[in-house]
Amino acid sequence: MAGKKNPYATVLGMELTLEGNALAESNLPRIHRERYDLLNATLKGSKDHHFIAAVAKPDPTILSARSLRSAVQRLGEKLPVVICLDRIDPGMKRGLASEGIPFISEDGNVYLPFLGIQETPTLPLPSPLSPQAQRIALNLAAGRWVGVTATELAERCGKSRASVTKYLREIEAIKPALLNTSWRSRILGNDDLSREELLDLFEPYLVNPVARRHRLATLPDIDVLTGHNARLSGLSALPFFSDLAHDPSHLVVMMGHDDVDALQNALGNTWEETTWYEDTPLVIEEWTYSLDFTSDVSAPSTGLKCVDPWSLYAELVNEKHEDSRIEDAVEQLRGRLCQ
């Protein structure tokens, strides 16, 4: 749109460029040229999509949109024609959709059936991530789950498609461009952002994954903890990703709820919890979601693996640490994540 600001600069968080005349004006009946500017459009996502943007001059009608599409098709043009308008009322929206006519409006309504986008949901405001949404976000930021479909996410998380849709909407609320659509599949993408940029996006919404802590009076054998999927976490894991000194006399480990129950049954009467102000050799953290990856960095010296550094950062970043050495260690951890 030479000389004019493009009011459709982004669609669902993806950049939309409009330029040049899509068709020779002499080939299109004058009535359509009076009603629409036909421009070459490119929607930039994980894959660029091309179409003809018919930018309406006066308020369009369903009849004029249908007539324009037919006229363009008679010229042998194969690219879809998308009606672009500044606003759309519910009646117009239903009418165009019933005709299968794609549209984009400045007020955020989008219907692009050739890309599998049937409607534009109203995104919630960004908010602290739920446990499973945070799990997905961290794996995305780490570069592990880029290009994974919603169906695959449901399998990896052990959740239903409906639940995964809710988690993806939380991520989409933070940055819509992280979700791409290919046919009828929703695909997790990184929008070509670096690890540091993704971490900057998600960090304000990360939540400590610890649901509950158990302070045990005695330390079970390491083999027993390992057998119940215990992983070093918190301040016991941080030294292995920073200059902080490791204290073997006081261990912090994470476990899932079912593993904690199994360990408690295995220990029987020897499971004894202390009060919050008493010294304890072992703190067991129950986490709200499962680990998809762990680190072996601590295994040679402790016999226990660590939580992965991304999950560890989510646990520590928004906590208040009175010791400046801990604050420095968390910053060192962040630096490792962004490499």
mmCIF file of N, CA, C and O in Angstrom, residues 131-132 135 209-214 224-233 252-265 271 283-292 294 307:
data_model
loop_
_atom_site.group_PDB
_atom_site.id
_atom_site.type_symbol
_atom_site.label_atom_id
_atom_site.label_comp_id
_atom_site.label_asym_id
_atom_site.label_seq_id
_atom_site.Cartn_x
_atom_site.Cartn_y
_atom_site.Cartn_z
ATOM 1 N N PRO A 131 0.381 -25.054 35.136
ATOM 2 C CA PRO A 131 1.528 -25.976 35.119
ATOM 3 C C PRO A 131 1.821 -26.598 33.755
ATOM 4 O O PRO A 131 2.974 -26.605 33.310
ATOM 5 N N GLN A 132 0.804 -27.119 33.077
ATOM 6 C CA GLN A 132 1.059 -27.774 31.797
ATOM 7 C C GLN A 132 1.416 -26.776 30.702
ATOM 8 O O GLN A 132 2.249 -27.077 29.826
ATOM 9 N N ARG A 135 5.002 -26.047 31.230
ATOM 10 C CA ARG A 135 5.790 -27.184 30.741
ATOM 11 C C ARG A 135 5.997 -27.077 29.233
ATOM 12 O O ARG A 135 7.110 -27.260 28.727
ATOM 13 N N PRO A 209 6.930 -24.261 40.212
ATOM 14 C CA PRO A 209 6.194 -25.519 40.044
ATOM 15 C C PRO A 209 6.025 -26.333 41.325
ATOM 16 O O PRO A 209 5.404 -27.395 41.300
ATOM 17 N N VAL A 210 6.550 -25.847 42.443
ATOM 18 C CA VAL A 210 6.468 -26.601 43.694
ATOM 19 C C VAL A 210 5.081 -26.419 44.313
ATOM 20 O O VAL A 210 4.664 -25.304 44.626
ATOM 21 N N ALA A 211 4.368 -27.533 44.489
ATOM 22 C CA ALA A 211 3.040 -27.483 45.101
ATOM 23 C C ALA A 211 3.105 -27.682 46.614
ATOM 24 O O ALA A 211 2.290 -27.137 47.363
ATOM 25 N N ARG A 212 4.092 -28.463 47.062
ATOM 26 C CA ARG A 212 4.175 -28.799 48.487
ATOM 27 C C ARG A 212 5.579 -29.261 48.806
ATOM 28 O O ARG A 212 6.255 -29.846 47.952
ATOM 29 N N ARG A 213 6.039 -29.021 50.040
ATOM 30 C CA ARG A 213 7.363 -29.464 50.478
ATOM 31 C C ARG A 213 7.245 -30.365 51.706
ATOM 32 O O ARG A 213 6.464 -30.071 52.624
ATOM 33 N N HIS A 214 8.029 -31.445 51.709
ATOM 34 C CA HIS A 214 8.103 -32.354 52.854
ATOM 35 C C HIS A 214 9.521 -32.278 53.421
ATOM 36 O O HIS A 214 10.492 -32.522 52.705
ATOM 37 N N VAL A 224 17.347 -45.495 47.161
ATOM 38 C CA VAL A 224 15.895 -45.467 47.396
ATOM 39 C C VAL A 224 15.287 -44.233 46.732
ATOM 40 O O VAL A 224 14.246 -44.307 46.070
ATOM 41 N N LEU A 225 15.956 -43.097 46.878
ATOM 42 C CA LEU A 225 15.450 -41.863 46.248
ATOM 43 C C LEU A 225 15.472 -41.994 44.722
ATOM 44 O O LEU A 225 14.511 -41.625 44.047
ATOM 45 N N THR A 226 16.560 -42.524 44.202
ATOM 46 C CA THR A 226 16.673 -42.707 42.755
ATOM 47 C C THR A 226 15.582 -43.633 42.236
ATOM 48 O O THR A 226 14.991 -43.388 41.176
ATOM 49 N N GLY A 227 15.291 -44.684 43.000
ATOM 50 C CA GLY A 227 14.264 -45.632 42.596
ATOM 51 C C GLY A 227 12.871 -45.050 42.578
ATOM 52 O O GLY A 227 11.962 -45.634 41.970
ATOM 53 N N HIS A 228 12.696 -43.908 43.229
ATOM 54 C CA HIS A 228 11.392 -43.238 43.229
ATOM 55 C C HIS A 228 11.442 -41.933 42.427
ATOM 56 O O HIS A 228 10.670 -41.015 42.662
ATOM 57 N N ASN A 229 12.382 -41.883 41.473
ATOM 58 C CA ASN A 229 12.464 -40.775 40.493
ATOM 59 C C ASN A 229 12.734 -39.415 41.123
ATOM 60 O O ASN A 229 12.270 -38.388 40.614
ATOM 61 N N ALA A 230 13.496 -39.402 42.230
ATOM 62 C CA ALA A 230 13.888 -38.120 42.822
ATOM 63 C C ALA A 230 14.964 -37.465 41.959
ATOM 64 O O ALA A 230 15.864 -38.143 41.451
ATOM 65 N N ARG A 231 14.878 -36.149 41.810
ATOM 66 C CA ARG A 231 15.860 -35.374 41.058
ATOM 67 C C ARG A 231 16.257 -34.158 41.888
ATOM 68 O O ARG A 231 15.397 -33.504 42.488
ATOM 69 N N LEU A 232 17.539 -33.848 41.907
ATOM 70 C CA LEU A 232 17.967 -32.652 42.623
ATOM 71 C C LEU A 232 17.253 -31.430 42.052
ATOM 72 O O LEU A 232 17.120 -31.283 40.833
ATOM 73 N N SER A 233 16.816 -30.552 42.929
ATOM 74 C CA SER A 233 16.117 -29.338 42.505
ATOM 75 C C SER A 233 16.494 -28.200 43.434
ATOM 76 O O SER A 233 17.323 -28.355 44.341
ATOM 77 N N VAL A 252 17.854 -31.043 48.463
ATOM 78 C CA VAL A 252 16.504 -30.697 48.002
ATOM 79 C C VAL A 252 16.256 -31.478 46.720
ATOM 80 O O VAL A 252 17.056 -31.406 45.779
ATOM 81 N N VAL A 253 15.182 -32.261 46.694
ATOM 82 C CA VAL A 253 14.848 -33.043 45.504
ATOM 83 C C VAL A 253 13.395 -32.791 45.133
ATOM 84 O O VAL A 253 12.572 -32.429 45.976
ATOM 85 N N MET A 254 13.080 -33.009 43.838
ATOM 86 C CA MET A 254 11.697 -32.930 43.383
ATOM 87 C C MET A 254 11.199 -34.327 43.038
ATOM 88 O O MET A 254 11.968 -35.211 42.623
ATOM 89 N N MET A 255 9.889 -34.519 43.223
ATOM 90 C CA MET A 255 9.237 -35.768 42.860
ATOM 91 C C MET A 255 7.794 -35.457 42.479
ATOM 92 O O MET A 255 7.248 -34.408 42.843
ATOM 93 N N GLY A 256 7.188 -36.360 41.740
ATOM 94 C CA GLY A 256 5.770 -36.241 41.463
ATOM 95 C C GLY A 256 4.955 -36.737 42.643
ATOM 96 O O GLY A 256 5.460 -37.452 43.521
ATOM 97 N N HIS A 257 3.682 -36.373 42.665
ATOM 98 C CA HIS A 257 2.824 -36.734 43.802
ATOM 99 C C HIS A 257 2.762 -38.248 44.002
ATOM 100 O O HIS A 257 2.885 -38.737 45.136
ATOM 101 N N ASP A 258 2.610 -38.987 42.923
ATOM 102 C CA ASP A 258 2.509 -40.455 43.043
ATOM 103 C C ASP A 258 3.811 -41.059 43.564
ATOM 104 O O ASP A 258 3.792 -42.015 44.357
ATOM 105 N N ASP A 259 4.945 -40.500 43.133
ATOM 106 C CA ASP A 259 6.234 -41.001 43.612
ATOM 107 C C ASP A 259 6.424 -40.704 45.093
ATOM 108 O O ASP A 259 7.011 -41.506 45.829
ATOM 109 N N VAL A 260 5.941 -39.542 45.535
ATOM 110 C CA VAL A 260 6.035 -39.212 46.964
ATOM 111 C C VAL A 260 5.219 -40.197 47.785
ATOM 112 O O VAL A 260 5.673 -40.699 48.821
ATOM 113 N N ASP A 261 4.003 -40.497 47.321
ATOM 114 C CA ASP A 261 3.168 -41.474 48.034
ATOM 115 C C ASP A 261 3.853 -42.838 48.087
ATOM 116 O O ASP A 261 3.842 -43.520 49.128
ATOM 117 N N ALA A 262 4.458 -43.243 46.965
ATOM 118 C CA ALA A 262 5.129 -44.549 46.919
ATOM 119 C C ALA A 262 6.332 -44.569 47.862
ATOM 120 O O ALA A 262 6.587 -45.582 48.543
ATOM 121 N N LEU A 263 7.090 -43.473 47.912
ATOM 122 C CA LEU A 263 8.248 -43.399 48.807
ATOM 123 C C LEU A 263 7.801 -43.443 50.263
ATOM 124 O O LEU A 263 8.424 -44.128 51.093
ATOM 125 N N GLN A 264 6.736 -42.730 50.572
ATOM 126 C CA GLN A 264 6.229 -42.726 51.957
ATOM 127 C C GLN A 264 5.805 -44.130 52.374
ATOM 128 O O GLN A 264 6.088 -44.569 53.502
ATOM 129 N N ASN A 265 5.166 -44.860 51.472
ATOM 130 C CA ASN A 265 4.768 -46.240 51.785
ATOM 131 C C ASN A 265 5.995 -47.130 51.956
ATOM 132 O O ASN A 265 6.029 -48.014 52.830
ATOM 133 N N TRP A 271 9.430 -42.665 57.810
ATOM 134 C CA TRP A 271 9.048 -41.363 57.214
ATOM 135 C C TRP A 271 8.610 -40.453 58.360
ATOM 136 O O TRP A 271 7.556 -40.629 58.957
ATOM 137 N N VAL A 283 14.735 -32.183 51.870
ATOM 138 C CA VAL A 283 13.455 -31.553 51.533
ATOM 139 C C VAL A 283 12.974 -32.162 50.220
ATOM 140 O O VAL A 283 13.704 -32.163 49.224
ATOM 141 N N ILE A 284 11.766 -32.710 50.245
ATOM 142 C CA ILE A 284 11.169 -33.268 49.028
ATOM 143 C C ILE A 284 10.115 -32.293 48.519
ATOM 144 O O ILE A 284 9.174 -31.955 49.249
ATOM 145 N N GLU A 285 10.301 -31.863 47.289
ATOM 146 C CA GLU A 285 9.344 -30.955 46.661
ATOM 147 C C GLU A 285 8.405 -31.748 45.756
ATOM 148 O O GLU A 285 8.861 -32.499 44.895
ATOM 149 N N GLU A 286 7.115 -31.591 45.961
ATOM 150 C CA GLU A 286 6.135 -32.150 45.028
ATOM 151 C C GLU A 286 5.896 -31.112 43.932
ATOM 152 O O GLU A 286 5.476 -29.990 44.217
ATOM 153 N N TRP A 287 6.169 -31.496 42.695
ATOM 154 C CA TRP A 287 5.995 -30.565 41.582
ATOM 155 C C TRP A 287 4.649 -30.765 40.900
ATOM 156 O O TRP A 287 4.073 -31.865 40.924
ATOM 157 N N THR A 288 4.192 -29.705 40.268
ATOM 158 C CA THR A 288 2.860 -29.718 39.660
ATOM 159 C C THR A 288 2.846 -30.325 38.264
ATOM 160 O O THR A 288 1.770 -30.535 37.700
ATOM 161 N N TYR A 289 4.001 -30.583 37.677
ATOM 162 C CA TYR A 289 4.044 -31.229 36.369
ATOM 163 C C TYR A 289 5.287 -32.103 36.273
ATOM 164 O O TYR A 289 6.243 -31.937 37.024
ATOM 165 N N SER A 290 5.234 -33.044 35.340
ATOM 166 C CA SER A 290 6.329 -33.996 35.173
ATOM 167 C C SER A 290 7.490 -33.370 34.417
ATOM 168 O O SER A 290 7.309 -32.434 33.633
ATOM 169 N N LEU A 291 8.675 -33.914 34.652
ATOM 170 C CA LEU A 291 9.845 -33.494 33.901
ATOM 171 C C LEU A 291 9.916 -34.274 32.592
ATOM 172 O O LEU A 291 9.718 -35.483 32.576
ATOM 173 N N ASP A 292 10.189 -33.584 31.514
ATOM 174 C CA ASP A 292 10.382 -34.248 30.226
ATOM 175 C C ASP A 292 11.860 -34.519 29.963
ATOM 176 O O ASP A 292 12.194 -35.376 29.141
ATOM 177 N N THR A 294 15.966 -34.393 32.031
ATOM 178 C CA THR A 294 16.767 -34.221 33.239
ATOM 179 C C THR A 294 18.214 -33.988 32.824
ATOM 180 O O THR A 294 18.573 -34.099 31.656
ATOM 181 N N VAL A 307 17.069 -31.794 37.925
ATOM 182 C CA VAL A 307 16.046 -31.287 37.020
ATOM 183 C C VAL A 307 16.763 -30.562 35.877
ATOM 184 O O VAL A 307 17.913 -30.128 36.031
#
